[in-house]
Amino acid sequence: MVTEEGGTLLSLLSECVRRLGADHTATLGARHNRAWALYLLGRFGEVDEAIRMVAEAYVRRFGTEYPIVLAARQLSCRTRSALGHMDAGIELMSDVVAQRERSLGPEHPFTVASRRLRDEYRPDRWHPPQPSGG
């Protein structure tokens, strides 16, 4: 269960920014983790912009097919879909799957998980996410 008790995960980002700077790799990771926590809390509007900014920063730092870039883009896909933008979510997830197939291979566990998630977004299978806490 994800909760905001104590605010530890959600406040870690401000501590990273203060101590390491806004562009430090650990700060980007904290931004990504905070976005995931907000997603689990069902705060999709907050996640949408935040994870897109993280993905853009990762691309500048690591290139387009680096695994952490694709993880951020996958969370963006989940968020876009949760906000009701299914076509955008499916398009983005299809791109993530294609990039993971090229960079990691078609049988890599991350590729398989991305493909499964993309398939869950078919209109006859998709169910909006439910917040898991908070």
C-alpha atoms as an extended CHARMM CRD file, in Angstrom:
* protein
*
       134  EXT
         1         1  MET       CA              0.0000000000        0.0000000000        0.0000000000  PROA      1               0.0000000000
         2         2  VAL       CA              1.2750000000        3.4790000000       -0.8640000000  PROA      2               0.0000000000
         3         3  THR       CA              0.5000000000        6.2220000000        1.6090000000  PROA      3               0.0000000000
         4         4  GLU       CA              1.7160000000        9.7000000000        2.3050000000  PROA      4               0.0000000000
         5         5  GLU       CA              2.3450000000        9.0160000000        6.0040000000  PROA      5               0.0000000000
         6         6  GLY       CA              5.4070000000       10.9660000000        6.9520000000  PROA      6               0.0000000000
         7         7  GLY       CA              5.7490000000       12.0490000000        3.3260000000  PROA      7               0.0000000000
         8         8  THR       CA              9.1040000000       10.2850000000        3.0740000000  PROA      8               0.0000000000
         9         9  LEU       CA              9.0090000000        9.2160000000       -0.5740000000  PROA      9               0.0000000000
        10        10  LEU       CA              7.1970000000       12.3090000000       -1.7220000000  PROA      10              0.0000000000
        11        11  SER       CA              9.6130000000       14.6530000000        0.0850000000  PROA      11              0.0000000000
        12        12  LEU       CA             12.8130000000       12.8940000000       -0.9850000000  PROA      12              0.0000000000
        13        13  LEU       CA             12.8640000000       14.8940000000       -4.2010000000  PROA      13              0.0000000000
        14        14  SER       CA             13.2290000000       18.2550000000       -2.4630000000  PROA      14              0.0000000000
        15        15  GLU       CA             16.1360000000       16.8890000000       -0.4280000000  PROA      15              0.0000000000
        16        16  CYS       CA             17.8770000000       15.6180000000       -3.5950000000  PROA      16              0.0000000000
        17        17  VAL       CA             17.3990000000       18.9620000000       -5.3370000000  PROA      17              0.0000000000
        18        18  ARG       CA             18.7670000000       20.8210000000       -2.3050000000  PROA      18              0.0000000000
        19        19  ARG       CA             21.8210000000       18.6050000000       -1.8230000000  PROA      19              0.0000000000
        20        20  LEU       CA             22.6350000000       17.4290000000       -5.3720000000  PROA      20              0.0000000000
        21        21  GLY       CA             21.0170000000       19.8820000000       -7.7620000000  PROA      21              0.0000000000
        22        22  ALA       CA             18.0550000000       19.6500000000      -10.1050000000  PROA      22              0.0000000000
        23        23  ASP       CA             19.9120000000       17.8680000000      -12.9250000000  PROA      23              0.0000000000
        24        24  HSD       CA             21.7910000000       15.2480000000      -10.9200000000  PROA      24              0.0000000000
        25        25  THR       CA             21.0840000000       11.6610000000      -11.9620000000  PROA      25              0.0000000000
        26        26  ALA       CA             19.9470000000       10.7630000000       -8.4290000000  PROA      26              0.0000000000
        27        27  THR       CA             17.5550000000       13.7270000000       -8.4670000000  PROA      27              0.0000000000
        28        28  LEU       CA             16.0880000000       12.5410000000      -11.7620000000  PROA      28              0.0000000000
        29        29  GLY       CA             15.6280000000        9.1100000000      -10.1840000000  PROA      29              0.0000000000
        30        30  ALA       CA             13.8870000000       10.7030000000       -7.2060000000  PROA      30              0.0000000000
        31        31  ARG       CA             11.5900000000       12.6020000000       -9.6060000000  PROA      31              0.0000000000
        32        32  HSD       CA             10.7900000000        9.3330000000      -11.3710000000  PROA      32              0.0000000000
        33        33  ASN       CA             10.1110000000        7.5120000000       -8.0760000000  PROA      33              0.0000000000
        34        34  ARG       CA              7.9240000000       10.3660000000       -6.8460000000  PROA      34              0.0000000000
        35        35  ALA       CA              5.9220000000       10.2240000000      -10.0910000000  PROA      35              0.0000000000
        36        36  TRP       CA              5.3990000000        6.4720000000       -9.6110000000  PROA      36              0.0000000000
        37        37  ALA       CA              4.2470000000        7.0360000000       -6.0050000000  PROA      37              0.0000000000
        38        38  LEU       CA              1.8120000000        9.7230000000       -7.1830000000  PROA      38              0.0000000000
        39        39  TYR       CA              0.5440000000        7.3470000000       -9.8700000000  PROA      39              0.0000000000
        40        40  LEU       CA             -0.1140000000        4.6710000000       -7.2490000000  PROA      40              0.0000000000
        41        41  LEU       CA             -1.9590000000        7.2840000000       -5.1870000000  PROA      41              0.0000000000
        42        42  GLY       CA             -4.1670000000        8.0410000000       -8.1940000000  PROA      42              0.0000000000
        43        43  ARG       CA             -2.8850000000       11.5930000000       -8.6080000000  PROA      43              0.0000000000
        44        44  PHE       CA             -2.6370000000       11.2040000000      -12.3810000000  PROA      44              0.0000000000
        45        45  GLY       CA             -2.7670000000       14.9010000000      -13.2660000000  PROA      45              0.0000000000
        46        46  GLU       CA              0.3280000000       15.5730000000      -11.1680000000  PROA      46              0.0000000000
        47        47  VAL       CA              2.1370000000       12.5910000000      -12.6530000000  PROA      47              0.0000000000
        48        48  ASP       CA              1.4570000000       13.4790000000      -16.2860000000  PROA      48              0.0000000000
        49        49  GLU       CA              3.6020000000       16.5930000000      -16.5290000000  PROA      49              0.0000000000
        50        50  ALA       CA              6.2070000000       15.3960000000      -14.0250000000  PROA      50              0.0000000000
        51        51  ILE       CA              6.9770000000       12.1090000000      -15.7770000000  PROA      51              0.0000000000
        52        52  ARG       CA              7.1280000000       13.7360000000      -19.1900000000  PROA      52              0.0000000000
        53        53  MET       CA              9.7340000000       16.1670000000      -17.8390000000  PROA      53              0.0000000000
        54        54  VAL       CA             11.6950000000       13.2500000000      -16.3430000000  PROA      54              0.0000000000
        55        55  ALA       CA             11.5600000000       11.3330000000      -19.6320000000  PROA      55              0.0000000000
        56        56  GLU       CA             12.8090000000       14.3820000000      -21.5520000000  PROA      56              0.0000000000
        57        57  ALA       CA             15.6890000000       14.8570000000      -19.0890000000  PROA      57              0.0000000000
        58        58  TYR       CA             16.5820000000       11.1660000000      -19.3290000000  PROA      58              0.0000000000
        59        59  VAL       CA             16.6050000000       11.3600000000      -23.1420000000  PROA      59              0.0000000000
        60        60  ARG       CA             19.0030000000       14.3180000000      -23.0130000000  PROA      60              0.0000000000
        61        61  ARG       CA             21.2420000000       12.4220000000      -20.6040000000  PROA      61              0.0000000000
        62        62  PHE       CA             21.0800000000        8.8300000000      -21.9030000000  PROA      62              0.0000000000
        63        63  GLY       CA             19.5200000000        8.7770000000      -25.3920000000  PROA      63              0.0000000000
        64        64  THR       CA             16.1670000000        7.4390000000      -26.5220000000  PROA      64              0.0000000000
        65        65  GLU       CA             16.5040000000        3.6870000000      -25.9550000000  PROA      65              0.0000000000
        66        66  TYR       CA             18.1870000000        3.5340000000      -22.5680000000  PROA      66              0.0000000000
        67        67  PRO       CA             16.0950000000        1.3030000000      -20.2450000000  PROA      67              0.0000000000
        68        68  ILE       CA             15.3330000000        4.0080000000      -17.6510000000  PROA      68              0.0000000000
        69        69  VAL       CA             14.1280000000        6.3260000000      -20.4330000000  PROA      69              0.0000000000
        70        70  LEU       CA             11.7220000000        3.6380000000      -21.5800000000  PROA      70              0.0000000000
        71        71  ALA       CA             10.5520000000        3.0390000000      -18.0020000000  PROA      71              0.0000000000
        72        72  ALA       CA              9.6890000000        6.7320000000      -17.6750000000  PROA      72              0.0000000000
        73        73  ARG       CA              7.9110000000        6.6980000000      -21.0240000000  PROA      73              0.0000000000
        74        74  GLN       CA              5.9690000000        3.6160000000      -19.9330000000  PROA      74              0.0000000000
        75        75  LEU       CA              4.7740000000        5.4590000000      -16.8230000000  PROA      75              0.0000000000
        76        76  SER       CA              3.7980000000        8.3610000000      -19.0700000000  PROA      76              0.0000000000
        77        77  CYS       CA              1.7680000000        5.9080000000      -21.1380000000  PROA      77              0.0000000000
        78        78  ARG       CA              0.0260000000        4.5880000000      -18.0250000000  PROA      78              0.0000000000
        79        79  THR       CA             -0.7430000000        8.1200000000      -16.9230000000  PROA      79              0.0000000000
        80        80  ARG       CA             -2.0390000000        9.2810000000      -20.3070000000  PROA      80              0.0000000000
        81        81  SER       CA             -4.3280000000        6.2520000000      -20.3760000000  PROA      81              0.0000000000
        82        82  ALA       CA             -5.5100000000        6.8180000000      -16.7950000000  PROA      82              0.0000000000
        83        83  LEU       CA             -6.4390000000       10.3720000000      -17.7930000000  PROA      83              0.0000000000
        84        84  GLY       CA             -8.5950000000        8.9710000000      -20.6040000000  PROA      84              0.0000000000
        85        85  HSD       CA             -6.1940000000        9.5580000000      -23.5060000000  PROA      85              0.0000000000
        86        86  MET       CA             -6.2040000000        5.9200000000      -24.6270000000  PROA      86              0.0000000000
        87        87  ASP       CA             -5.0730000000        6.5110000000      -28.2100000000  PROA      87              0.0000000000
        88        88  ALA       CA             -2.0540000000        8.5020000000      -27.0180000000  PROA      88              0.0000000000
        89        89  GLY       CA             -1.3010000000        5.8570000000      -24.3870000000  PROA      89              0.0000000000
        90        90  ILE       CA             -1.4540000000        2.9950000000      -26.8760000000  PROA      90              0.0000000000
        91        91  GLU       CA              0.6840000000        4.8660000000      -29.4010000000  PROA      91              0.0000000000
        92        92  LEU       CA              3.3160000000        5.6610000000      -26.7790000000  PROA      92              0.0000000000
        93        93  MET       CA              3.2820000000        2.1130000000      -25.4030000000  PROA      93              0.0000000000
        94        94  SER       CA              3.6550000000        0.6630000000      -28.9060000000  PROA      94              0.0000000000
        95        95  ASP       CA              6.7150000000        2.8650000000      -29.3750000000  PROA      95              0.0000000000
        96        96  VAL       CA              8.1480000000        1.7330000000      -26.0120000000  PROA      96              0.0000000000
        97        97  VAL       CA              7.6290000000       -1.9120000000      -26.9960000000  PROA      97              0.0000000000
        98        98  ALA       CA              9.3680000000       -1.3870000000      -30.3510000000  PROA      98              0.0000000000
        99        99  GLN       CA             12.3090000000        0.3870000000      -28.7150000000  PROA      99              0.0000000000
       100       100  ARG       CA             12.6380000000       -2.2870000000      -26.0310000000  PROA      100             0.0000000000
       101       101  GLU       CA             12.5840000000       -5.0030000000      -28.6850000000  PROA      101             0.0000000000
       102       102  ARG       CA             15.4400000000       -3.2340000000      -30.4970000000  PROA      102             0.0000000000
       103       103  SER       CA             17.5400000000       -2.3990000000      -27.4530000000  PROA      103             0.0000000000
       104       104  LEU       CA             16.8370000000       -5.3050000000      -25.0790000000  PROA      104             0.0000000000
       105       105  GLY       CA             15.4810000000       -7.9990000000      -27.3790000000  PROA      105             0.0000000000
       106       106  PRO       CA             11.9680000000       -9.3990000000      -27.8080000000  PROA      106             0.0000000000
       107       107  GLU       CA             12.1980000000      -11.8760000000      -24.9050000000  PROA      107             0.0000000000
       108       108  HSD       CA             13.7150000000       -9.5830000000      -22.2760000000  PROA      108             0.0000000000
       109       109  PRO       CA             11.4350000000       -9.3950000000      -19.2000000000  PROA      109             0.0000000000
       110       110  PHE       CA             11.0090000000       -5.6030000000      -19.5890000000  PROA      110             0.0000000000
       111       111  THR       CA             10.0080000000       -6.0450000000      -23.2340000000  PROA      111             0.0000000000
       112       112  VAL       CA              7.5560000000       -8.8020000000      -22.3550000000  PROA      112             0.0000000000
       113       113  ALA       CA              6.0370000000       -6.6770000000      -19.5580000000  PROA      113             0.0000000000
       114       114  SER       CA              5.6850000000       -3.6860000000      -21.9000000000  PROA      114             0.0000000000
       115       115  ARG       CA              4.0280000000       -5.8170000000      -24.5580000000  PROA      115             0.0000000000
       116       116  ARG       CA              1.6170000000       -7.2230000000      -21.9600000000  PROA      116             0.0000000000
       117       117  LEU       CA              0.7610000000       -3.7180000000      -20.7480000000  PROA      117             0.0000000000
       118       118  ARG       CA              0.1810000000       -2.5090000000      -24.3140000000  PROA      118             0.0000000000
       119       119  ASP       CA             -2.1450000000       -5.4620000000      -24.9110000000  PROA      119             0.0000000000
       120       120  GLU       CA             -4.0900000000       -4.6190000000      -21.7320000000  PROA      120             0.0000000000
       121       121  TYR       CA             -4.9760000000       -1.2660000000      -23.2810000000  PROA      121             0.0000000000
       122       122  ARG       CA             -7.1570000000       -2.8610000000      -25.9260000000  PROA      122             0.0000000000
       123       123  PRO       CA            -10.6890000000       -1.4430000000      -25.5450000000  PROA      123             0.0000000000
       124       124  ASP       CA            -12.1530000000       -4.8380000000      -24.6080000000  PROA      124             0.0000000000
       125       125  ARG       CA             -9.5670000000       -5.4330000000      -21.8410000000  PROA      125             0.0000000000
       126       126  TRP       CA             -8.7430000000       -2.0590000000      -20.3090000000  PROA      126             0.0000000000
       127       127  HSD       CA             -9.8860000000       -1.0640000000      -16.8340000000  PROA      127             0.0000000000
       128       128  PRO       CA             -8.9650000000        2.3350000000      -15.3660000000  PROA      128             0.0000000000
       129       129  PRO       CA             -6.3730000000        2.0730000000      -12.5810000000  PROA      129             0.0000000000
       130       130  GLN       CA             -7.5140000000        2.3150000000       -8.9940000000  PROA      130             0.0000000000
       131       131  PRO       CA             -5.4110000000        4.2450000000       -6.4780000000  PROA      131             0.0000000000
       132       132  SER       CA             -3.7520000000        1.8420000000       -4.0610000000  PROA      132             0.0000000000
       133       133  GLY       CA             -3.5210000000        4.1110000000       -1.0640000000  PROA      133             0.0000000000
       134       134  GLY       CA             -3.7100000000        7.5890000000        0.4020000000  PROA      134             0.0000000000
